[in-house]
Short mmCIF file of C-alpha atoms in Angstrom, two decimals:
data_model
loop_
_atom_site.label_atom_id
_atom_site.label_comp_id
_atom_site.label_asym_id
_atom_site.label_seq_id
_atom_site.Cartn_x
_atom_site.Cartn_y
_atom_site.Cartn_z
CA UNK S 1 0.00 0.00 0.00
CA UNK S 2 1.17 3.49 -0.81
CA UNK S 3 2.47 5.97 2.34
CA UNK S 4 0.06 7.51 4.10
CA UNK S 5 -1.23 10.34 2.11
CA UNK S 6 -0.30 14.16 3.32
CA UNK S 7 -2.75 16.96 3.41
CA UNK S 8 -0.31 18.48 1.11
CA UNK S 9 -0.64 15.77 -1.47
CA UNK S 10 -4.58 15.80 -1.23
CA UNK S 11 -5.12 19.31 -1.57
CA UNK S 12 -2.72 18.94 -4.73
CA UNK S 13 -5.10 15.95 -5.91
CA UNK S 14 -7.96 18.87 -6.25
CA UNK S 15 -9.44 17.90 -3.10
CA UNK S 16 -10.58 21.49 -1.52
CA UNK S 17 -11.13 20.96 1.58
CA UNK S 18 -13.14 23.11 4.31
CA UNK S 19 -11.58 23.51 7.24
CA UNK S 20 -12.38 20.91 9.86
CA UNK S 21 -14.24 23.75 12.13
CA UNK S 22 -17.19 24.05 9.34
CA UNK S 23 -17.89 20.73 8.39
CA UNK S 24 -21.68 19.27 8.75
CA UNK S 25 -22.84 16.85 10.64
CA UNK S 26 -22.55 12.81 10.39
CA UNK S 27 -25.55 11.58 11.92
CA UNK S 28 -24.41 13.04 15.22
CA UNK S 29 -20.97 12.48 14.77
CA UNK S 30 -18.14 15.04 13.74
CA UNK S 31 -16.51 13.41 10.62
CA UNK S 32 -13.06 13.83 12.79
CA UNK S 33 -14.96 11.21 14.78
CA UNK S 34 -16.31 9.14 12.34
CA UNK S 35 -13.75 6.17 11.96
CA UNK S 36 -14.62 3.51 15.04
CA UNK S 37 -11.09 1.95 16.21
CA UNK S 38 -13.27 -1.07 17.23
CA UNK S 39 -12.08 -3.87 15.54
CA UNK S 40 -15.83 -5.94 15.82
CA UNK S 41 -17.22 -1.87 14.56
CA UNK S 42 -17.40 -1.96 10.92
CA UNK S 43 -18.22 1.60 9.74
CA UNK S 44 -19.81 2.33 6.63
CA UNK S 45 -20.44 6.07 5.03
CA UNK S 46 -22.98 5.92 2.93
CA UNK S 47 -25.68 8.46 0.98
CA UNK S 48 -27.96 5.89 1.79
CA UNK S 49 -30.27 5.80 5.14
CA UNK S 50 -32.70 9.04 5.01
CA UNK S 51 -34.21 10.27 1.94
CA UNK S 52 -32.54 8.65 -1.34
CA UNK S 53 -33.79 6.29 -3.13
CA UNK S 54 -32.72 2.74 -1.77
CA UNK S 55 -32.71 3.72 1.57
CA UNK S 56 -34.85 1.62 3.02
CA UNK S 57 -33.75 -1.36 1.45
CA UNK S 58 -30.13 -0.43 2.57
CA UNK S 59 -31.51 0.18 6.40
CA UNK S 60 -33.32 -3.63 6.06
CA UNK S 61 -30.30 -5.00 4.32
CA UNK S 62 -28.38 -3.55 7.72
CA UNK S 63 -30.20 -5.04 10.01
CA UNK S 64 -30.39 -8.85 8.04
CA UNK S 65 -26.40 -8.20 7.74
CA UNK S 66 -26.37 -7.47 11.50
CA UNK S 67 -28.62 -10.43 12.40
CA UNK S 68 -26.38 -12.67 10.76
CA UNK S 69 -23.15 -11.53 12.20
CA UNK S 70 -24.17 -11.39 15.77
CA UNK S 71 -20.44 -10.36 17.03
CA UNK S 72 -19.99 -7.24 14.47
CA UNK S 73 -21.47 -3.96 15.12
CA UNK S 74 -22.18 -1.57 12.33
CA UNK S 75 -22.36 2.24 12.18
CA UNK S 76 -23.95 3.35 9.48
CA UNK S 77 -22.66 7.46 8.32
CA UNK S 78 -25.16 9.35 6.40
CA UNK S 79 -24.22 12.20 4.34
CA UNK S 80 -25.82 14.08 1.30
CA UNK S 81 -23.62 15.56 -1.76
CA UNK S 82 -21.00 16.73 1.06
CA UNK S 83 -20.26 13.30 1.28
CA UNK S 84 -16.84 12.95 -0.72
CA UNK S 85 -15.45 16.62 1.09
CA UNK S 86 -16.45 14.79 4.79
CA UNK S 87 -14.63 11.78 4.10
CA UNK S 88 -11.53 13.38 2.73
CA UNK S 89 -11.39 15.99 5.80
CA UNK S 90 -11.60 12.90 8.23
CA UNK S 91 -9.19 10.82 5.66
CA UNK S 92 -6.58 13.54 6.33
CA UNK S 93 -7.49 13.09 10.54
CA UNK S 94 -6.82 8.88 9.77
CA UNK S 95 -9.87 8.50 11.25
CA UNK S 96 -12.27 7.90 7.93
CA UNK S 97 -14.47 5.21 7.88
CA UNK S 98 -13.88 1.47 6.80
CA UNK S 99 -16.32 1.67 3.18
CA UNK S 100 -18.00 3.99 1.57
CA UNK S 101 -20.57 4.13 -0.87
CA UNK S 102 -20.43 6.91 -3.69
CA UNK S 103 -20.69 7.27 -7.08
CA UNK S 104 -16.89 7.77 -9.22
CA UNK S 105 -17.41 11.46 -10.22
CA UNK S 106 -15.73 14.37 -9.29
CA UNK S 107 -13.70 14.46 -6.19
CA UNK S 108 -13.95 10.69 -5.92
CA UNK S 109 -12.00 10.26 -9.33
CA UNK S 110 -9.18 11.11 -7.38
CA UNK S 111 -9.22 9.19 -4.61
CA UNK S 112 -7.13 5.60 -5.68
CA UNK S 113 -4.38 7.85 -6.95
CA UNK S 114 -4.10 9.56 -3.99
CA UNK S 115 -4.07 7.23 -1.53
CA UNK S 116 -7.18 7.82 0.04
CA UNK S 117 -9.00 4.45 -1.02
CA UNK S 118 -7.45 1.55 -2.07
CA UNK S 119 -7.30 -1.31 -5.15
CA UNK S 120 -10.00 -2.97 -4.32
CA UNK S 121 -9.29 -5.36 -7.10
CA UNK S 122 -7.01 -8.50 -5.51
CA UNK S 123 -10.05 -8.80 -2.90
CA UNK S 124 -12.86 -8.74 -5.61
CA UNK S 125 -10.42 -11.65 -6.99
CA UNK S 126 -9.33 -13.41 -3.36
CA UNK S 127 -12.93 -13.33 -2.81
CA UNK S 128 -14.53 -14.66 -5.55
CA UNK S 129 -16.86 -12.05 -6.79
CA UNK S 130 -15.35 -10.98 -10.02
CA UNK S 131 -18.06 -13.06 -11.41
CA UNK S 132 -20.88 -11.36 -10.26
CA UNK S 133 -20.21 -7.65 -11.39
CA UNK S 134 -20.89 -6.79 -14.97
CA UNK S 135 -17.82 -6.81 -17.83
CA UNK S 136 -18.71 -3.48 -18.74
CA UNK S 137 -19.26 -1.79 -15.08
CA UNK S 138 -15.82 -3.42 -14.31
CA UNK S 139 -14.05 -1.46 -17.49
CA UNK S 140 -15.61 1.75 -15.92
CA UNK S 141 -14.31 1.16 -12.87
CA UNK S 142 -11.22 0.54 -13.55
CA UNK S 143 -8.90 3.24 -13.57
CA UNK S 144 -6.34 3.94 -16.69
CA UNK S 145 -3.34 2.45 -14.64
CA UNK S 146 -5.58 -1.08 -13.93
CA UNK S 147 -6.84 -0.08 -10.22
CA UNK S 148 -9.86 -0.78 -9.67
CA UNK S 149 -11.42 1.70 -7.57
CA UNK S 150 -14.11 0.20 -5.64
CA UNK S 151 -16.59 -2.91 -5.87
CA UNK S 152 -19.49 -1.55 -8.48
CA UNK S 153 -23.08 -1.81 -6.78
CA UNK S 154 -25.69 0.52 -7.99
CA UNK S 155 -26.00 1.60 -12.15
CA UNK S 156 -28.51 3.43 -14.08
CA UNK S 157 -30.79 4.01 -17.17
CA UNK S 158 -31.22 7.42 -18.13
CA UNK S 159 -33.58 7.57 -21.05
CA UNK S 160 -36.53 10.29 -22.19
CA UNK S 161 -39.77 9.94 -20.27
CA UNK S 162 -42.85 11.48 -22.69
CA UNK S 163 -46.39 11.43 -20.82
CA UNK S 164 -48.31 9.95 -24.20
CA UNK S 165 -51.89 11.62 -22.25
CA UNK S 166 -50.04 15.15 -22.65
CA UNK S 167 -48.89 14.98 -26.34
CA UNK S 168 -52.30 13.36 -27.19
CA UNK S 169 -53.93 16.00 -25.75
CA UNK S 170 -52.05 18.59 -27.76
CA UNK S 171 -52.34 17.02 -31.25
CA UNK S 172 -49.08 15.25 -31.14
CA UNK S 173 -49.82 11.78 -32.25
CA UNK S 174 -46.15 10.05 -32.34
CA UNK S 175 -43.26 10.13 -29.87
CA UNK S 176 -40.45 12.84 -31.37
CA UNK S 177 -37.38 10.71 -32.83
CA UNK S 178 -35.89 13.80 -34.76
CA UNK S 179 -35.35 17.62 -33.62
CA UNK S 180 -37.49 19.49 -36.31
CA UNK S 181 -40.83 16.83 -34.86
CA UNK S 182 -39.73 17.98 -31.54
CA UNK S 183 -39.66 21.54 -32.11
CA UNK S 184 -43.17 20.99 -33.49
CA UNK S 185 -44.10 19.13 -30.56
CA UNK S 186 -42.62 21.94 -28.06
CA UNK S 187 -44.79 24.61 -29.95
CA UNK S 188 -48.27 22.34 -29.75
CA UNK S 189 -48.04 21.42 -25.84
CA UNK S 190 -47.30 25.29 -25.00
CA UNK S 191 -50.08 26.23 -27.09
CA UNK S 192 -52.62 23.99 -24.46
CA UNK S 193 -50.33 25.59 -21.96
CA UNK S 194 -48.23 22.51 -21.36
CA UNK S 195 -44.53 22.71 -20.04
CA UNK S 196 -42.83 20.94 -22.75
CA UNK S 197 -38.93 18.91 -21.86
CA UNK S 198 -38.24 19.79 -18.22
CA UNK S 199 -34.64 19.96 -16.65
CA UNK S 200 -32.69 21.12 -13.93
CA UNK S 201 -30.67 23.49 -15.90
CA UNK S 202 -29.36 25.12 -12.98
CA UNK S 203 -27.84 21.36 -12.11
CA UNK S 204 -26.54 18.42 -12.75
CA UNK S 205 -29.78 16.91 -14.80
CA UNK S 206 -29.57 19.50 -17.26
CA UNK S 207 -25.48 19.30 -17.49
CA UNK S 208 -25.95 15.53 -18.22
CA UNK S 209 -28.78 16.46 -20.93
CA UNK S 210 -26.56 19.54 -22.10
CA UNK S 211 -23.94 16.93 -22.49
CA UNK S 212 -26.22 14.36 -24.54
CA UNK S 213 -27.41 16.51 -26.94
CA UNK S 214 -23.93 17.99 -27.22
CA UNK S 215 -22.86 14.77 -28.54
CA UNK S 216 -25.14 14.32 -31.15
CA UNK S 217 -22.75 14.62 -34.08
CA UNK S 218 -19.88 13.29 -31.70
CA UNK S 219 -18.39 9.68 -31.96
CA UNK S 220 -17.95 7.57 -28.89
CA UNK S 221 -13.70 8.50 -29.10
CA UNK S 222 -14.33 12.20 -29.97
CA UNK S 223 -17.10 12.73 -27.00
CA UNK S 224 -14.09 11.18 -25.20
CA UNK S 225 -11.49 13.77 -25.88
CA UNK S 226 -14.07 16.78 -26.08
CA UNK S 227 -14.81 16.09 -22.27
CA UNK S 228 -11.47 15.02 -21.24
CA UNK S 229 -10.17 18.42 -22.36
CA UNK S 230 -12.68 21.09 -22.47
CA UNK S 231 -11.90 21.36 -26.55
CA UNK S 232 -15.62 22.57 -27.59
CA UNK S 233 -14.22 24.75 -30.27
CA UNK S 234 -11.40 22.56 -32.13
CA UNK S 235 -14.29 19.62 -32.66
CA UNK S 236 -16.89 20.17 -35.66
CA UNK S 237 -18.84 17.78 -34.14
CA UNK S 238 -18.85 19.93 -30.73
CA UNK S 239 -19.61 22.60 -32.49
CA UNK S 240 -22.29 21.66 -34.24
CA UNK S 241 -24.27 19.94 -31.18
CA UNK S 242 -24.10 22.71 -29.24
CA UNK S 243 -25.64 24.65 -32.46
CA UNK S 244 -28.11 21.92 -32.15
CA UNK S 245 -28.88 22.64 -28.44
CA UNK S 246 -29.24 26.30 -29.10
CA UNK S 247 -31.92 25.74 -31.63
CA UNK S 248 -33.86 23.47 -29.65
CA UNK S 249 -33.42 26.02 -26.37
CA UNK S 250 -34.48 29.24 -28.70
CA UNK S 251 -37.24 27.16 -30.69
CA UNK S 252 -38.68 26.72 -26.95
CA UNK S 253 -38.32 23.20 -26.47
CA UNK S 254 -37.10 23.83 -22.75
CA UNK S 255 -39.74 24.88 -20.35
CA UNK S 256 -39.67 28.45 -19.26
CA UNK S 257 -36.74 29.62 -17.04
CA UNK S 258 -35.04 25.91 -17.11
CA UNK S 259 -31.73 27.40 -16.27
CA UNK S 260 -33.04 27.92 -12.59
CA UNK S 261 -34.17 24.75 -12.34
CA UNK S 262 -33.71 21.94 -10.24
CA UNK S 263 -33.30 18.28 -10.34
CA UNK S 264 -36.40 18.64 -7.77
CA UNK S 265 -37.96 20.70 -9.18
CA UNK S 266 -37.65 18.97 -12.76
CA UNK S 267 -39.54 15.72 -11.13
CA UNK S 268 -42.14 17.45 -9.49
CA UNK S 269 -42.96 19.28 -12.87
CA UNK S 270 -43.33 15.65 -14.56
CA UNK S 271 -44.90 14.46 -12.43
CA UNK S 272 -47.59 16.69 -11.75
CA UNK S 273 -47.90 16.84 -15.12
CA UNK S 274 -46.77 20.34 -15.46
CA UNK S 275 -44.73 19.15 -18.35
CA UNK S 276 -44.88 16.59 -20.56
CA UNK S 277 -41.00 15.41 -21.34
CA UNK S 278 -37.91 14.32 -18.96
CA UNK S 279 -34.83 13.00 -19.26
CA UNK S 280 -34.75 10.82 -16.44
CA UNK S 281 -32.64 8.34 -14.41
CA UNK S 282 -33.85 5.45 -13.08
CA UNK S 283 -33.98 6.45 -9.53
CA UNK S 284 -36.39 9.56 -10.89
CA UNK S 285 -38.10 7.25 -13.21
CA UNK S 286 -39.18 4.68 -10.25
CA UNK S 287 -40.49 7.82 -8.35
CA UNK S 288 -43.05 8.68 -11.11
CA UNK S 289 -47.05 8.04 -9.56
CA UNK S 290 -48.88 5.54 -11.20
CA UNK S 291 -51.56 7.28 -12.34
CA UNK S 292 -48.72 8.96 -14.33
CA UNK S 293 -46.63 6.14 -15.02
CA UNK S 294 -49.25 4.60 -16.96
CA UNK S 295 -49.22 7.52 -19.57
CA UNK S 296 -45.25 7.42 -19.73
CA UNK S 297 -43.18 5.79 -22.66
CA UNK S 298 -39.75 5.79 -22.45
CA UNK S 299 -37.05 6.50 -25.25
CA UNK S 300 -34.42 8.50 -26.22
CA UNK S 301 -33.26 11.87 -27.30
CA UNK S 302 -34.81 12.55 -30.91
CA UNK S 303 -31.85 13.39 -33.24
CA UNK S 304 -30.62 16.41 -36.40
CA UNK S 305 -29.99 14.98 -39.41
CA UNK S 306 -26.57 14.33 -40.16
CA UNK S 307 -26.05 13.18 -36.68
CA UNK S 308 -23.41 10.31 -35.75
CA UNK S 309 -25.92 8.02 -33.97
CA UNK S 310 -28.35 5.94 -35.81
CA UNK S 311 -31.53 6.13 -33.51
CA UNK S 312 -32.20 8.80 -30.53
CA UNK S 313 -29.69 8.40 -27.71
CA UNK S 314 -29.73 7.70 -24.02
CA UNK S 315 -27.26 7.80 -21.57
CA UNK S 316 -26.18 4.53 -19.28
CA UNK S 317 -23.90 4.85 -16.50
CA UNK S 318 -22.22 1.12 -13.72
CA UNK S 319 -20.82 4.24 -11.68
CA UNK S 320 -23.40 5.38 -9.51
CA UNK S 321 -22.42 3.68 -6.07
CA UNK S 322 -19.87 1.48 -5.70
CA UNK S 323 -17.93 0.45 -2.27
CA UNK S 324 -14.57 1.95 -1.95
CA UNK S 325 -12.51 0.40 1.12
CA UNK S 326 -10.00 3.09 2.92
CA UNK S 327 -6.87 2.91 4.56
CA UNK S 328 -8.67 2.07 7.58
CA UNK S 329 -10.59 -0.71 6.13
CA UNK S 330 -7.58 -3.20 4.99
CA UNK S 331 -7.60 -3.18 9.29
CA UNK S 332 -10.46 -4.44 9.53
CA UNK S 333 -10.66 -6.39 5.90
CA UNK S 334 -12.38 -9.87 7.36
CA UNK S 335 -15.06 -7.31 8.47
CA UNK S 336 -15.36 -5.98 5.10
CA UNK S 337 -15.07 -9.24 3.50
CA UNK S 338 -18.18 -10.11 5.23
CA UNK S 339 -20.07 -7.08 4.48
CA UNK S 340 -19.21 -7.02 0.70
CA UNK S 341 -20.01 -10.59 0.27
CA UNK S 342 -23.33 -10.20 1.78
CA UNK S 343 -24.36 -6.66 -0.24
CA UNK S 344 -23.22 -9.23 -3.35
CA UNK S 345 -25.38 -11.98 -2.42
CA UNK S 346 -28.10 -12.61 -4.80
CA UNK S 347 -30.91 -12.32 -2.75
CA UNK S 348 -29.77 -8.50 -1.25
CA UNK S 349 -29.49 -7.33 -5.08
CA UNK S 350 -33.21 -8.73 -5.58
CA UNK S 351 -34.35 -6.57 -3.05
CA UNK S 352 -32.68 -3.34 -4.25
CA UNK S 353 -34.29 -4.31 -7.55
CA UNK S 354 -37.57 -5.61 -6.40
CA UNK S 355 -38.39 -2.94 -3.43
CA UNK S 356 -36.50 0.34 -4.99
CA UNK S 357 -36.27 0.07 -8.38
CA UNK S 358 -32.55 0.55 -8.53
CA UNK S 359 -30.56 -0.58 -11.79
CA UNK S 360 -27.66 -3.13 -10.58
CA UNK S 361 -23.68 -3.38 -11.92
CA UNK S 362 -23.86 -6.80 -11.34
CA UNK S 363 -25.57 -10.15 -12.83
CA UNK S 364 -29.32 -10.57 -11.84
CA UNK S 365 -32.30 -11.68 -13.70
CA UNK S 366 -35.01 -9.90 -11.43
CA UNK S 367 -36.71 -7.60 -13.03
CA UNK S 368 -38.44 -4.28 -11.54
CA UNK S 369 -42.01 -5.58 -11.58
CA UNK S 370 -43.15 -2.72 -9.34
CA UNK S 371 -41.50 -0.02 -10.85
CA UNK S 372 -42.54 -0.21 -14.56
CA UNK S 373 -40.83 2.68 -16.24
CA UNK S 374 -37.29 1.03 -14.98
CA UNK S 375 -38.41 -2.62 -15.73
CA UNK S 376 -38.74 -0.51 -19.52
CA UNK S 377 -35.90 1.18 -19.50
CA UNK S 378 -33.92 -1.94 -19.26
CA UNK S 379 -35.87 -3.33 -22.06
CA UNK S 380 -35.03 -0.57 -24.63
CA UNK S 381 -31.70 -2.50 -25.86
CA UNK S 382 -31.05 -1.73 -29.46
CA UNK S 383 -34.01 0.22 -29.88
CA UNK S 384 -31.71 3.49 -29.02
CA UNK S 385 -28.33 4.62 -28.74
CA UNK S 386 -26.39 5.13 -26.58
CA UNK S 387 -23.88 7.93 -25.93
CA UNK S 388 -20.99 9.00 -23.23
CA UNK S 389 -21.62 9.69 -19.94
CA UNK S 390 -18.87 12.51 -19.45
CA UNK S 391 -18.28 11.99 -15.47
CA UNK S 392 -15.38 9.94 -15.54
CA UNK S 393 -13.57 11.84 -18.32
CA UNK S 394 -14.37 15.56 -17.02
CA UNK S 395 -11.45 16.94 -14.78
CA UNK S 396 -12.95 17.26 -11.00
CA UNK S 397 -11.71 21.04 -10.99
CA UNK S 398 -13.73 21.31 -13.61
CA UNK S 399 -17.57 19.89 -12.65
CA UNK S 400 -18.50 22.35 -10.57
CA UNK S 401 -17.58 25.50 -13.01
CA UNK S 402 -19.49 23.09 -15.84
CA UNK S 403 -22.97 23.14 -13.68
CA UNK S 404 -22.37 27.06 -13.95
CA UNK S 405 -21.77 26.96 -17.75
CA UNK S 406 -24.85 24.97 -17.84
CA UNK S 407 -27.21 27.56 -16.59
CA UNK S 408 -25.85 29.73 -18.59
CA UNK S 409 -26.63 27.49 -21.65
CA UNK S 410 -30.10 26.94 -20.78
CA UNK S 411 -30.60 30.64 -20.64
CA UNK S 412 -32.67 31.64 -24.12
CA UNK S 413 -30.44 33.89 -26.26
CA UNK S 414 -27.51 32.81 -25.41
CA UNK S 415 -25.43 32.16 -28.93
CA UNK S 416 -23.51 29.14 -29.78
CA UNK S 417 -20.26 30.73 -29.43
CA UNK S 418 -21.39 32.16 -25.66
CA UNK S 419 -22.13 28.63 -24.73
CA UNK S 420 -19.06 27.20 -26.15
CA UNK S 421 -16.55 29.99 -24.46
CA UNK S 422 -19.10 29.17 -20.87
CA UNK S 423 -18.64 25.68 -21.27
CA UNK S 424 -14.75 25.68 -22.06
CA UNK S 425 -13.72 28.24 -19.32
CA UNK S 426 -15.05 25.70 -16.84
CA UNK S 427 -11.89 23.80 -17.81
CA UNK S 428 -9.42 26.75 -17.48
CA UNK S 429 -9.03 25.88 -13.18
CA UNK S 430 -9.03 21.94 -14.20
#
């Protein structure tokens, strides 16, 4: 294992760190305190246990896991999107806890190179579940020197969600598949004073939908290297999908004041019907009422002609929780052994699939009976495309600055060349 890692080093790594007098709360416990030198304590940070999506099948899964190992305690940390900053300010205090669950994006991306988790990938291999994560959420996982960062867990779908009762009630008779029928689709729904595509411009939602339609005349590669270096301007293809984007925006395919929007906000507009069209992951898409549901197909992102996809595009991520193992946790590793080969079992992946409609990184064959729209998702295969999910490839000095460029782009008049310089200073920091 590498030395200890220095606050020095970690600040380098594009950590940013608070200082240790402002951070937030653990569940009652200062993240200084967090770690649990108790070697029958296994501690486990996680955004799971309150409000998001899983939670309560986490909390149950807890409790089986603690049933079953009557002479280990767990403490289960709970933090929101301050997550990554409160483990790396008690990482720096060596007293972080043994796993944690987060998605590989931003900070995180640094972590294995720094020092502040470890290659998990000899234990997925002593331990025999290699076998029971997907091929393909292994690859992303994997970092470009052959680490691999953390044991995959949760993935997701991210297709379009059109409410068929809305476009039927404004004339539109067929799901959009190219730009110029969603346009005309846009123009029908406001004129029976329907919200038309909904997004959380002023977040992450509408970066990753900025991002998809982006890539419309973008190869897998060159969506690669765009995103990787903030190069908006050198690319024709670049170029031309944010031209696309601009259209669409100015043509009024975005609901009114989108770039103020928020992920929140952009559900609670679906589905109260407000608006007709979301681009929705699965965790979003399993929240969607029934009543609602029933009206909803799912597909992807209609396309311009000329574009480099053959049929309208979705995006697919294996990188949306995984469990990283610190420093601390190679202590305590028959603990996490334990824990890691119960969260693999079979029957505690069911349950995340059967009770919260969560997409899995690794083999299952339930399917989301009681959460239709995901159970869907998962079906739609070949009938889309797909295209690049930029989190992995985007410098983390950069995401923040990109949700700013974002707003900006959602904001009607904005020209192509504003949104390109907005969306390529973000990188100037990274």
């Amino acid at each position: 294992m590498r030395p200890p890692l220095t606050r020095r080093g970690f600040l380098a790594a594009g950590s940013g760190l608070a200082a240790a007098t402002a951070l937030p709360a653990l569940s009652g416990c200062s993240a200084l305190a967090a770690a649990d030198s108790d070697p029958d304590t296994l501690v486990v940070h996680s955004q799971l246990g309150t409000t998001a999506p899983g939670s309560p099948t986490y909390l149950a899964a807890l409790d089986r896991f603690r049933e079953e190992n009557p002479g280990l305690k767990v403490k289960n940390l709970v933090n929101g999107d301050d997550l990554a900053q409160v483990y790396e300010t008690s990482r720096l205090a060596r007293k972080e806890p043994d796993v944690v669950m987060v998605n590989l994006y931003d900070k995180t991306l640094a972590w294995t190179e720094v020092g502040a988790t470890v290659d998990v990938k000899d234990y997925m291999a002593d331990w025999g579940l290699r076998e029971r994560v997907l091929p393909v959420a292994l690859d992303a996982w994997t970092d470009g020197k052959g680490r691999l960062r953390a044991f995959p867990y949760f993935a997701t779908n991210w297709p379009v969600a059109y409410n068929r009762a809305l476009l039927d009630r404004a004339g539109v008779d067929e799901i959009p598949v190219t730009g110029d029928q969603l346009i005309a689709a846009a123009r029908r729904l406001r004129a029976k004073g329907i919200g038309p595509v909904t997004t959380g411009g002023n977040d992450w939602t509408g970066q990753k939908l900025l991002a998809q339609v982006v890539q419309t005349f973008l190869t897998e590669d060159e969506a690669r290297h765009v995103y990787s270096t903030g190069d908006f301007s050198g690319s024709r293809g670049a170029k031309e999908g944010i031209e696309y984007f601009v259209a669409l925006r100015d043509a009024g395919v975005f609901v009114d004041k989108a770039q103020g929007l928020t992920s929140d906000l952009m559900t609670t507009q679906y589905n109260t019907q407000a608006a007709a069209v979301q681009s929705a992951m699965s965790s979003a898409l399993a929240k969607v009422p029934d009543a609602v549901a029933r009206r909803t197909d799912v597909g992807g992102w209609p396309l311009a002609e000329g574009a480099a996809h053959k049929l309208p595009t979705i995006l697919r991520t294996y990188t949306l929780i995984g469990f990283w193992i610190s420093p601390n946790g190679t202590k305590k590793i028959d603990a996490v052994e334990r824990f890691l080969r119960f969260m693999y079992r079979p029957d505690t992946v069911s349950r995340f699939i059967r009770e919260s409609g969560r997409d899995m990184a690794l083999r299952s064959g339930t399917v989301s009976k009681d959460f239709p729209l995901v159970a869907a998702a998962q079906r739609l295969g070949d009938d889309v495309s797909q295209v690049l999910l930029p989190d992995v490839y985007v410098p983390p000095a950069a995401t923040q600055p990109l949700i700013t460029a974002t707003s900006t782009s959602f904001t009607r008049g904005t020209s192509a060349a504003r949104v390109r310089a907005a969306l390529e200073a973000a990188y100037r920091s990274a």
